[in-house]
C-alpha atoms as a printed R data frame, in Angstrom:
    type eleno elety resid chain resno       x       y       z
1   ATOM     1    CA   UNK     A     1 100.667 111.544  69.296
2   ATOM     2    CA   UNK     A     2  97.361 111.784  67.424
3   ATOM     3    CA   UNK     A     3  94.298 111.341  69.602
4   ATOM     4    CA   UNK     A     4  91.955 108.493  68.706
5   ATOM     5    CA   UNK     A     5  88.525 109.458  67.415
6   ATOM     6    CA   UNK     A     6  85.893 107.856  69.665
7   ATOM     7    CA   UNK     A     7  82.269 107.970  68.552
8   ATOM     8    CA   UNK     A     8  80.096 108.131  71.668
9   ATOM     9    CA   UNK     A     9  76.767 106.456  70.947
10  ATOM    10    CA   UNK     A    10  75.043 106.733  74.283
11  ATOM    11    CA   UNK     A    11  72.034 107.855  76.281
12  ATOM    12    CA   UNK     A    12  72.283 111.219  78.027
13  ATOM    13    CA   UNK     A    13  69.844 112.783  80.519
14  ATOM    14    CA   UNK     A    14  66.940 113.199  80.630
15  ATOM    15    CA   UNK     A    15  65.888 110.964  82.210
16  ATOM    16    CA   UNK     A    16  68.440 110.665  84.968
17  ATOM    17    CA   UNK     A    17  69.406 107.040  85.635
18  ATOM    18    CA   UNK     A    18  72.638 105.154  86.170
19  ATOM    19    CA   UNK     A    19  73.714 104.832  82.531
20  ATOM    20    CA   UNK     A    20  72.829 108.381  81.502
21  ATOM    21    CA   UNK     A    21  74.569 109.796  84.584
22  ATOM    22    CA   UNK     A    22  77.794 107.912  83.838
23  ATOM    23    CA   UNK     A    23  77.629 108.862  80.153
24  ATOM    24    CA   UNK     A    24  77.329 112.511  81.107
25  ATOM    25    CA   UNK     A    25  80.437 112.186  83.286
26  ATOM    26    CA   UNK     A    26  82.330 110.736  80.304
27  ATOM    27    CA   UNK     A    27  81.242 113.482  77.905
28  ATOM    28    CA   UNK     A    28  82.086 116.270  80.376
29  ATOM    29    CA   UNK     A    29  85.371 114.819  81.655
30  ATOM    30    CA   UNK     A    30  88.462 116.960  81.110
31  ATOM    31    CA   UNK     A    31  90.877 114.025  81.328
32  ATOM    32    CA   UNK     A    32  88.848 111.908  78.869
33  ATOM    33    CA   UNK     A    33  88.496 114.764  76.386
34  ATOM    34    CA   UNK     A    34  92.207 115.530  76.707
35  ATOM    35    CA   UNK     A    35  93.066 111.903  75.862
36  ATOM    36    CA   UNK     A    36  90.542 111.180  73.099
37  ATOM    37    CA   UNK     A    37  88.710 113.147  70.453
38  ATOM    38    CA   UNK     A    38  85.104 112.466  71.396
39  ATOM    39    CA   UNK     A    39  82.534 112.604  68.619
40  ATOM    40    CA   UNK     A    40  79.186 112.761  70.353
41  ATOM    41    CA   UNK     A    41  76.059 111.180  68.938
42  ATOM    42    CA   UNK     A    42  73.723 111.129  71.954
43  ATOM    43    CA   UNK     A    43  70.215 109.782  71.941
44  ATOM    44    CA   UNK     A    44  67.359 109.989  74.387
45  ATOM    45    CA   UNK     A    45  64.305 107.963  73.418
46  ATOM    46    CA   UNK     A    46  62.495 108.724  76.680
47  ATOM    47    CA   UNK     A    47  61.970 111.804  78.819
48  ATOM    48    CA   UNK     A    48  61.106 110.014  82.061
49  ATOM    49    CA   UNK     A    49  62.061 106.749  83.749
50  ATOM    50    CA   UNK     A    50  58.452 105.606  83.468
51  ATOM    51    CA   UNK     A    51  58.676 105.653  79.638
52  ATOM    52    CA   UNK     A    52  61.604 103.223  79.498
53  ATOM    53    CA   UNK     A    53  60.739 100.033  77.595
54  ATOM    54    CA   UNK     A    54  57.544 101.414  76.020
55  ATOM    55    CA   UNK     A    55  57.210 101.526  72.237
56  ATOM    56    CA   UNK     A    56  55.646 104.529  70.481
57  ATOM    57    CA   UNK     A    57  55.386 106.154  67.058
58  ATOM    58    CA   UNK     A    58  57.421 109.131  68.301
59  ATOM    59    CA   UNK     A    59  60.246 106.797  69.276
60  ATOM    60    CA   UNK     A    60  60.184 105.270  65.777
61  ATOM    61    CA   UNK     A    61  60.516 108.685  64.134
62  ATOM    62    CA   UNK     A    62  63.296 109.581  66.554
63  ATOM    63    CA   UNK     A    63  65.081 106.297  65.780
64  ATOM    64    CA   UNK     A    64  65.031 107.135  62.057
65  ATOM    65    CA   UNK     A    65  66.667 110.482  62.841
66  ATOM    66    CA   UNK     A    66  69.333 108.765  64.945
67  ATOM    67    CA   UNK     A    67  70.015 106.288  62.113
68  ATOM    68    CA   UNK     A    68  70.383 109.092  59.575
69  ATOM    69    CA   UNK     A    69  72.752 111.019  61.853
70  ATOM    70    CA   UNK     A    70  74.778 107.864  62.481
71  ATOM    71    CA   UNK     A    71  75.160 107.098  58.765
72  ATOM    72    CA   UNK     A    72  76.126 110.707  58.060
73  ATOM    73    CA   UNK     A    73  78.728 110.646  60.830
74  ATOM    74    CA   UNK     A    74  80.224 107.344  59.665
75  ATOM    75    CA   UNK     A    75  80.544 108.688  56.113
76  ATOM    76    CA   UNK     A    76  82.000 112.086  56.977
77  ATOM    77    CA   UNK     A    77  84.210 111.328  60.001
78  ATOM    78    CA   UNK     A    78  87.109 109.001  60.621
79  ATOM    79    CA   UNK     A    79  86.130 106.786  63.555
80  ATOM    80    CA   UNK     A    80  88.717 104.689  65.392
81  ATOM    81    CA   UNK     A    81  86.292 103.195  67.899
82  ATOM    82    CA   UNK     A    82  82.568 103.279  68.599
83  ATOM    83    CA   UNK     A    83  81.687 103.396  72.287
84  ATOM    84    CA   UNK     A    84  78.116 102.126  72.510
85  ATOM    85    CA   UNK     A    85  76.028 101.784  75.690
86  ATOM    86    CA   UNK     A    86  73.984  98.938  74.261
87  ATOM    87    CA   UNK     A    87  70.616  98.196  75.867
88  ATOM    88    CA   UNK     A    88  70.891  94.510  76.828
89  ATOM    89    CA   UNK     A    89  67.218  93.497  76.826
90  ATOM    90    CA   UNK     A    90  63.679  94.451  75.904
91  ATOM    91    CA   UNK     A    91  62.397  96.591  73.056
92  ATOM    92    CA   UNK     A    92  65.457  98.820  73.344
93  ATOM    93    CA   UNK     A    93  67.762  95.899  72.492
94  ATOM    94    CA   UNK     A    94  65.895  95.143  69.260
95  ATOM    95    CA   UNK     A    95  66.047  98.861  68.445
96  ATOM    96    CA   UNK     A    96  69.797  98.933  69.089
97  ATOM    97    CA   UNK     A    97  70.330  95.954  66.746
98  ATOM    98    CA   UNK     A    98  69.553  98.305  63.845
99  ATOM    99    CA   UNK     A    99  72.375 100.601  64.947
100 ATOM   100    CA   UNK     A   100  74.718  97.631  65.346
101 ATOM   101    CA   UNK     A   101  73.910  96.442  61.804
102 ATOM   102    CA   UNK     A   102  74.857  99.858  60.441
103 ATOM   103    CA   UNK     A   103  78.093  99.943  62.427
104 ATOM   104    CA   UNK     A   104  79.052  96.490  61.186
105 ATOM   105    CA   UNK     A   105  78.182  97.341  57.574
106 ATOM   106    CA   UNK     A   106  80.677 100.192  57.882
107 ATOM   107    CA   UNK     A   107  83.187  97.754  59.466
108 ATOM   108    CA   UNK     A   108  83.530  99.842  62.606
109 ATOM   109    CA   UNK     A   109  85.280  98.630  65.739
110 ATOM   110    CA   UNK     A   110  82.828  98.541  68.627
111 ATOM   111    CA   UNK     A   111  83.109  98.426  72.397
112 ATOM   112    CA   UNK     A   112  79.886  97.905  74.338
113 ATOM   113    CA   UNK     A   113  79.583  99.299  77.839
114 ATOM   114    CA   UNK     A   114  76.853  97.268  79.504
115 ATOM   115    CA   UNK     A   115  74.897  99.064  82.215
116 ATOM   116    CA   UNK     A   116  72.147  96.464  82.437
117 ATOM   117    CA   UNK     A   117  71.712  92.715  82.656
118 ATOM   118    CA   UNK     A   118  69.314  89.973  81.640
119 ATOM   119    CA   UNK     A   119  71.054  88.651  78.525
120 ATOM   120    CA   UNK     A   120  71.692  85.186  79.950
121 ATOM   121    CA   UNK     A   121  68.035  84.732  80.837
122 ATOM   122    CA   UNK     A   122  66.948  85.757  77.341
123 ATOM   123    CA   UNK     A   123  69.483  83.436  75.685
124 ATOM   124    CA   UNK     A   124  68.345  80.456  77.753
125 ATOM   125    CA   UNK     A   125  64.714  81.220  76.939
126 ATOM   126    CA   UNK     A   126  64.889  81.940  73.195
127 ATOM   127    CA   UNK     A   127  67.031  80.413  70.430
128 ATOM   128    CA   UNK     A   128  66.223  83.395  68.231
129 ATOM   129    CA   UNK     A   129  67.519  85.802  70.843
130 ATOM   130    CA   UNK     A   130  70.671  83.697  71.214
131 ATOM   131    CA   UNK     A   131  71.348  84.086  67.484
132 ATOM   132    CA   UNK     A   132  70.736  87.831  67.687
133 ATOM   133    CA   UNK     A   133  73.010  88.292  70.697
134 ATOM   134    CA   UNK     A   134  75.731  86.179  69.086
135 ATOM   135    CA   UNK     A   135  75.604  88.405  66.003
136 ATOM   136    CA   UNK     A   136  75.634  91.615  68.061
137 ATOM   137    CA   UNK     A   137  78.608  90.585  70.223
138 ATOM   138    CA   UNK     A   138  80.699  88.918  67.506
139 ATOM   139    CA   UNK     A   139  84.063  90.637  66.908
140 ATOM   140    CA   UNK     A   140  83.435  93.307  69.527
141 ATOM   141    CA   UNK     A   141  84.930  94.361  72.855
142 ATOM   142    CA   UNK     A   142  82.842  94.542  76.035
143 ATOM   143    CA   UNK     A   143  83.042  96.548  79.257
144 ATOM   144    CA   UNK     A   144  81.051  95.318  82.254
145 ATOM   145    CA   UNK     A   145  80.514  97.016  85.593
146 ATOM   146    CA   UNK     A   146  81.788  94.182  87.743
147 ATOM   147    CA   UNK     A   147  83.259  90.677  87.584
148 ATOM   148    CA   UNK     A   148  80.020  89.184  88.905
149 ATOM   149    CA   UNK     A   149  78.198  90.523  85.832
150 ATOM   150    CA   UNK     A   150  80.467  88.738  83.326
151 ATOM   151    CA   UNK     A   151  78.363  85.591  83.670
152 ATOM   152    CA   UNK     A   152  75.452  87.425  82.061
153 ATOM   153    CA   UNK     A   153  77.192  87.276  78.664
154 ATOM   154    CA   UNK     A   154  79.260  84.097  78.923
155 ATOM   155    CA   UNK     A   155  76.936  82.120  76.619
156 ATOM   156    CA   UNK     A   156  77.261  84.537  73.690
157 ATOM   157    CA   UNK     A   157  80.609  86.294  74.163
158 ATOM   158    CA   UNK     A   158  83.905  84.432  73.826
159 ATOM   159    CA   UNK     A   159  86.244  87.214  74.896
160 ATOM   160    CA   UNK     A   160  87.237  88.459  78.338
161 ATOM   161    CA   UNK     A   161  85.289  91.589  79.270
162 ATOM   162    CA   UNK     A   162  86.994  94.662  80.663
163 ATOM   163    CA   UNK     A   163  85.721  95.632  84.112
164 ATOM   164    CA   UNK     A   164  85.069  99.281  84.897
165 ATOM   165    CA   UNK     A   165  83.446 100.282  88.175
166 ATOM   166    CA   UNK     A   166  81.079 103.221  88.155
167 ATOM   167    CA   UNK     A   167  82.128 106.324  90.032
168 ATOM   168    CA   UNK     A   168  80.381 109.439  91.273
169 ATOM   169    CA   UNK     A   169  81.321 112.926  92.364
170 ATOM   170    CA   UNK     A   170  82.481 113.297  95.945
171 ATOM   171    CA   UNK     A   171  80.394 115.633  98.096
172 ATOM   172    CA   UNK     A   172  81.756 117.662 100.968
173 ATOM   173    CA   UNK     A   173  78.967 116.719 103.327
174 ATOM   174    CA   UNK     A   174  80.023 114.874 106.444
175 ATOM   175    CA   UNK     A   175  77.704 112.288 107.921
176 ATOM   176    CA   UNK     A   176  76.502 113.470 111.313
177 ATOM   177    CA   UNK     A   177  77.367 111.223 114.256
178 ATOM   178    CA   UNK     A   178  74.387 111.290 116.585
179 ATOM   179    CA   UNK     A   179  74.181 110.532 120.271
180 ATOM   180    CA   UNK     A   180  73.877 106.900 121.340
181 ATOM   181    CA   UNK     A   181  70.347 107.402 122.651
182 ATOM   182    CA   UNK     A   182  69.076 108.890 119.373
183 ATOM   183    CA   UNK     A   183  66.869 106.482 117.363
184 ATOM   184    CA   UNK     A   184  68.535 105.057 114.265
185 ATOM   185    CA   UNK     A   185  67.260 106.540 110.995
186 ATOM   186    CA   UNK     A   186  66.897 104.112 108.082
187 ATOM   187    CA   UNK     A   187  66.651 105.671 104.615
188 ATOM   188    CA   UNK     A   188  65.415 104.408 101.243
189 ATOM   189    CA   UNK     A   189  66.491 106.431  98.179
190 ATOM   190    CA   UNK     A   190  65.237 105.426  94.736
191 ATOM   191    CA   UNK     A   191  62.358 105.871  92.348
192 ATOM   192    CA   UNK     A   192  59.394 104.177  93.999
193 ATOM   193    CA   UNK     A   193  59.250 100.966  91.990
194 ATOM   194    CA   UNK     A   194  58.210  97.558  93.228
195 ATOM   195    CA   UNK     A   195  61.340  96.106  91.594
196 ATOM   196    CA   UNK     A   196  63.457  98.402  93.783
197 ATOM   197    CA   UNK     A   197  62.056  96.722  96.890
198 ATOM   198    CA   UNK     A   198  59.992  99.579  98.313
199 ATOM   199    CA   UNK     A   199  57.127  97.299  99.361
200 ATOM   200    CA   UNK     A   200  59.561  94.811 100.902
201 ATOM   201    CA   UNK     A   201  61.086  97.624 102.951
202 ATOM   202    CA   UNK     A   202  57.693  98.891 104.108
203 ATOM   203    CA   UNK     A   203  56.739  95.382 105.211
204 ATOM   204    CA   UNK     A   204  60.057  95.103 107.072
205 ATOM   205    CA   UNK     A   205  59.357  98.392 108.848
206 ATOM   206    CA   UNK     A   206  56.044  97.050 110.111
207 ATOM   207    CA   UNK     A   207  57.627  93.783 111.285
208 ATOM   208    CA   UNK     A   208  60.330  95.691 113.164
209 ATOM   209    CA   UNK     A   209  57.879  98.172 114.676
210 ATOM   210    CA   UNK     A   210  55.505  95.422 115.799
211 ATOM   211    CA   UNK     A   211  58.390  93.849 117.724
212 ATOM   212    CA   UNK     A   212  58.666  97.028 119.783
213 ATOM   213    CA   UNK     A   213  61.905  98.491 118.421
214 ATOM   214    CA   UNK     A   214  62.418 102.250 118.361
215 ATOM   215    CA   UNK     A   215  63.675 103.741 115.083
216 ATOM   216    CA   UNK     A   216  62.868 106.253 112.328
217 ATOM   217    CA   UNK     A   217  62.567 105.909 108.533
218 ATOM   218    CA   UNK     A   218  62.862 108.284 105.580
219 ATOM   219    CA   UNK     A   219  61.625 107.296 102.128
220 ATOM   220    CA   UNK     A   220  63.020 109.427  99.299
221 ATOM   221    CA   UNK     A   221  61.964 109.019  95.689
222 ATOM   222    CA   UNK     A   222  59.396 109.819  93.032
223 ATOM   223    CA   UNK     A   223  56.321 107.794  92.081
224 ATOM   224    CA   UNK     A   224  56.633 105.110  89.410
225 ATOM   225    CA   UNK     A   225  54.631 101.874  89.705
226 ATOM   226    CA   UNK     A   226  54.358 102.397  93.471
227 ATOM   227    CA   UNK     A   227  53.325 105.969  94.195
228 ATOM   228    CA   UNK     A   228  54.072 108.386  96.990
229 ATOM   229    CA   UNK     A   229  50.368 108.181  97.824
230 ATOM   230    CA   UNK     A   230  50.634 104.375  98.036
231 ATOM   231    CA   UNK     A   231  53.516 104.676 100.497
232 ATOM   232    CA   UNK     A   232  51.708 107.269 102.593
233 ATOM   233    CA   UNK     A   233  48.566 105.111 102.642
234 ATOM   234    CA   UNK     A   234  50.612 102.127 103.901
235 ATOM   235    CA   UNK     A   235  52.103 104.291 106.641
236 ATOM   236    CA   UNK     A   236  48.695 105.550 107.798
237 ATOM   237    CA   UNK     A   237  46.969 102.166 107.689
238 ATOM   238    CA   UNK     A   238  49.708 100.550 109.790
239 ATOM   239    CA   UNK     A   239  49.949 103.344 112.371
240 ATOM   240    CA   UNK     A   240  53.490 104.240 111.303
241 ATOM   241    CA   UNK     A   241  52.993 108.001 110.889
242 ATOM   242    CA   UNK     A   242  55.282 108.764 113.815
243 ATOM   243    CA   UNK     A   243  57.939 106.427 112.436
244 ATOM   244    CA   UNK     A   244  58.033 106.859 108.644
245 ATOM   245    CA   UNK     A   245  58.421 110.110 106.734
246 ATOM   246    CA   UNK     A   246  57.683 109.864 102.981
247 ATOM   247    CA   UNK     A   247  59.638 112.818 101.588
248 ATOM   248    CA   UNK     A   248  59.151 112.400  97.831
249 ATOM   249    CA   UNK     A   249  62.006 113.136  95.402
250 ATOM   250    CA   UNK     A   250  65.148 114.964  96.521
251 ATOM   251    CA   UNK     A   251  68.023 116.040  94.294
252 ATOM   252    CA   UNK     A   252  71.504 117.498  94.509
253 ATOM   253    CA   UNK     A   253  72.666 118.933  97.821
254 ATOM   254    CA   UNK     A   254  69.238 118.443  99.393
255 ATOM   255    CA   UNK     A   255  69.454 114.695  98.700
256 ATOM   256    CA   UNK     A   256  72.928 114.419 100.223
257 ATOM   257    CA   UNK     A   257  71.860 116.421 103.257
258 ATOM   258    CA   UNK     A   258  69.114 113.851 103.878
259 ATOM   259    CA   UNK     A   259  71.622 111.005 103.510
260 ATOM   260    CA   UNK     A   260  74.112 112.686 105.837
261 ATOM   261    CA   UNK     A   261  71.413 112.962 108.501
262 ATOM   262    CA   UNK     A   262  70.547 109.252 108.233
263 ATOM   263    CA   UNK     A   263  72.224 106.166 109.702
264 ATOM   264    CA   UNK     A   264  71.554 103.115 107.484
265 ATOM   265    CA   UNK     A   265  70.723 102.831 103.790
266 ATOM   266    CA   UNK     A   266  68.123 100.176 102.907
267 ATOM   267    CA   UNK     A   267  67.760  99.078  99.284
268 ATOM   268    CA   UNK     A   268  66.225  95.578  98.899
269 ATOM   269    CA   UNK     A   269  66.170  95.760  95.102
270 ATOM   270    CA   UNK     A   270  65.059  92.885  92.888
271 ATOM   271    CA   UNK     A   271  66.322  94.260  89.573
272 ATOM   272    CA   UNK     A   272  69.528  96.274  89.464
273 ATOM   273    CA   UNK     A   273  72.943  96.197  87.906
274 ATOM   274    CA   UNK     A   274  75.176  98.711  89.685
275 ATOM   275    CA   UNK     A   275  73.011 101.146  91.688
276 ATOM   276    CA   UNK     A   276  74.640 104.563  92.003
277 ATOM   277    CA   UNK     A   277  72.518 105.199  95.085
278 ATOM   278    CA   UNK     A   278  74.684 102.686  96.951
279 ATOM   279    CA   UNK     A   279  77.765 104.765  96.172
280 ATOM   280    CA   UNK     A   280  75.978 107.895  97.357
281 ATOM   281    CA   UNK     A   281  75.213 106.174 100.640
282 ATOM   282    CA   UNK     A   282  78.749 104.840 100.996
283 ATOM   283    CA   UNK     A   283  80.379 108.253 100.845
284 ATOM   284    CA   UNK     A   284  77.980 109.445 103.550
285 ATOM   285    CA   UNK     A   285  79.325 106.588 105.749
286 ATOM   286    CA   UNK     A   286  76.035 104.686 105.786
287 ATOM   287    CA   UNK     A   287  75.974 100.907 106.232
288 ATOM   288    CA   UNK     A   288  73.899  99.207 103.529
289 ATOM   289    CA   UNK     A   289  71.168  96.590 103.625
290 ATOM   290    CA   UNK     A   290  70.642  95.251 100.099
291 ATOM   291    CA   UNK     A   291  70.354  92.106  97.971
292 ATOM   292    CA   UNK     A   292  72.745  90.030  95.846
293 ATOM   293    CA   UNK     A   293  71.309  91.461  92.622
294 ATOM   294    CA   UNK     A   294  73.718  92.453  89.830
295 ATOM   295    CA   UNK     A   295  77.037  93.862  91.030
296 ATOM   296    CA   UNK     A   296  75.809  94.527  94.566
297 ATOM   297    CA   UNK     A   297  77.740  91.584  96.124
298 ATOM   298    CA   UNK     A   298  80.934  93.264  94.860
299 ATOM   299    CA   UNK     A   299  79.901  96.524  96.518
300 ATOM   300    CA   UNK     A   300  78.353  95.272  99.767
301 ATOM   301    CA   UNK     A   301  80.387  92.687 101.669
302 ATOM   302    CA   UNK     A   302  78.281  90.739 104.153
303 ATOM   303    CA   UNK     A   303  79.228  91.717 107.690
304 ATOM   304    CA   UNK     A   304  81.913  94.161 106.528
305 ATOM   305    CA   UNK     A   305  80.054  97.212 105.267
306 ATOM   306    CA   UNK     A   306  76.468  95.971 105.360
307 ATOM   307    CA   UNK     A   307  74.150  93.000 105.093
308 ATOM   308    CA   UNK     A   308  72.903  91.044 102.073
309 ATOM   309    CA   UNK     A   309  69.297  89.805 102.246
310 ATOM   310    CA   UNK     A   310  67.138  87.674  99.978
311 ATOM   311    CA   UNK     A   311  65.053  89.505  97.387
312 ATOM   312    CA   UNK     A   312  61.507  90.078  98.598
313 ATOM   313    CA   UNK     A   313  62.315  88.806 102.102
314 ATOM   314    CA   UNK     A   314  60.947  91.444 104.495
315 ATOM   315    CA   UNK     A   315  61.759  89.261 107.522
316 ATOM   316    CA   UNK     A   316  65.476  89.261 106.628
317 ATOM   317    CA   UNK     A   317  65.435  93.014 106.038
318 ATOM   318    CA   UNK     A   318  63.880  93.446 109.489
319 ATOM   319    CA   UNK     A   319  66.542  91.210 111.052
320 ATOM   320    CA   UNK     A   320  69.289  93.322 109.483
321 ATOM   321    CA   UNK     A   321  67.606  96.499 110.748
322 ATOM   322    CA   UNK     A   322  67.410  95.036 114.250
323 ATOM   323    CA   UNK     A   323  71.109  94.080 114.123
324 ATOM   324    CA   UNK     A   324  71.987  97.771 113.744
325 ATOM   325    CA   UNK     A   325  69.419  98.945 116.297
326 ATOM   326    CA   UNK     A   326  70.915  96.556 118.863
327 ATOM   327    CA   UNK     A   327  74.550  97.344 118.035
328 ATOM   328    CA   UNK     A   328  75.367 100.937 117.182
329 ATOM   329    CA   UNK     A   329  79.092 100.226 117.266
330 ATOM   330    CA   UNK     A   330  78.540  97.821 114.343
331 ATOM   331    CA   UNK     A   331  76.763 100.613 112.515
332 ATOM   332    CA   UNK     A   332  79.788 102.907 112.901
333 ATOM   333    CA   UNK     A   333  82.291 100.222 111.842
334 ATOM   334    CA   UNK     A   334  80.326  99.381 108.688
335 ATOM   335    CA   UNK     A   335  79.888 103.057 107.892
336 ATOM   336    CA   UNK     A   336  83.606 103.743 108.217
337 ATOM   337    CA   UNK     A   337  84.402 100.747 105.998
338 ATOM   338    CA   UNK     A   338  81.969 102.053 103.382
339 ATOM   339    CA   UNK     A   339  83.595 105.475 103.221
340 ATOM   340    CA   UNK     A   340  87.024 103.868 102.840
341 ATOM   341    CA   UNK     A   341  85.768 101.534 100.090
342 ATOM   342    CA   UNK     A   342  84.122 104.422  98.258
343 ATOM   343    CA   UNK     A   343  87.292 106.517  98.325
344 ATOM   344    CA   UNK     A   344  89.410 103.581  97.102
345 ATOM   345    CA   UNK     A   345  87.108 102.402  94.307
346 ATOM   346    CA   UNK     A   346  84.127 104.537  93.355
347 ATOM   347    CA   UNK     A   347  85.007 108.219  93.041
348 ATOM   348    CA   UNK     A   348  84.401 110.092  89.803
349 ATOM   349    CA   UNK     A   349  88.117 110.848  89.516
350 ATOM   350    CA   UNK     A   350  88.979 107.147  89.682
351 ATOM   351    CA   UNK     A   351  86.251 106.312  87.174
352 ATOM   352    CA   UNK     A   352  87.562 108.851  84.651
353 ATOM   353    CA   UNK     A   353  91.142 107.606  85.012
354 ATOM   354    CA   UNK     A   354  90.055 103.981  84.697
355 ATOM   355    CA   UNK     A   355  87.867 104.810  81.692
356 ATOM   356    CA   UNK     A   356  90.892 106.236  79.895
357 ATOM   357    CA   UNK     A   357  92.990 103.169  80.726
358 ATOM   358    CA   UNK     A   358  90.203 100.799  79.681
359 ATOM   359    CA   UNK     A   359  89.605 102.462  76.302
360 ATOM   360    CA   UNK     A   360  93.355 102.584  75.686
361 ATOM   361    CA   UNK     A   361  93.484  98.839  76.393
362 ATOM   362    CA   UNK     A   362  90.572  98.255  73.997
363 ATOM   363    CA   UNK     A   363  92.378 100.196  71.264
364 ATOM   364    CA   UNK     A   364  95.597  98.292  71.975
365 ATOM   365    CA   UNK     A   365  93.761  94.964  71.720
366 ATOM   366    CA   UNK     A   366  92.212  95.961  68.415
367 ATOM   367    CA   UNK     A   367  95.595  97.107  67.097
368 ATOM   368    CA   UNK     A   368  97.294  93.828  68.030
369 ATOM   369    CA   UNK     A   369  94.490  91.872  66.346
370 ATOM   370    CA   UNK     A   370  95.038  93.759  63.104
371 ATOM   371    CA   UNK     A   371  98.843  93.515  63.238
């Protein structure tokens, strides 16, 4: 049977973020490449996370090159399906509209894989944006990361989205079970951005410490709009130097070693879709304290494998921390449940298999429409 030609129009690292990481898995996957003929047209408009969403003349020139390569590819190659990781909001969305226009002029079948959110808010705020989104999503297929994210496009998309959970590589690092008398270690792992909840976590640390509880904290991540220096200054000014260790960025095995030597993952984000860091924590058997942002409620079940807190609510984060400090058996139960959930839903192997099935379903849908 002839393999379908899939044009991959997607961001690849650098920078490293959720979408680019998943796209790299797709491009490198043996099972996906064995099933489909992938025609790769990658683009990378930024070199660092801090550049995301910022317009520049260099990006305009690069966009023109991407457009020319896209037109050339559409003319010279037979394309059965375009897999496009569309940017859902911001300057990047308006940029991507140009690529969508070209694809539609060539009458190409498109499936969007949405790794972000915010469409619903834009549609409710702007009639112009609603018209643009309606045009972009008309006669297309859509993949979302979780059922809870389908609502983000329900005002402009009439179809039923396919759901495809992210998945990451399994690491052979076993979480260390420490003695009962050892202080619990809470860990934050993300770029240091206010929207990721770093300041909320720091405030929660102070609240918990001021109540007299004994614990340790590791903060892992690179500076963005809240710097490593900012975090260290907060620690010093609040007499937390013996409690909090600001480690800076960690990658690869070193990152997983730090996770394996921690007890609870804290991520009070205010703007996320499907954070891969949660999956990294899950496979290290760490309970999770996070918010109901994006797909997180599908990942973290309140009282089963972690706690859900309100965005920006340091008091609730502190209460969740104290719940684990006071009940280490709860910590172990939630950690065990997380490992089991990771193995059943979020491994890279499962993601690759589900990606193949999803794209095959998309192609089948398109075929039945044209029959």
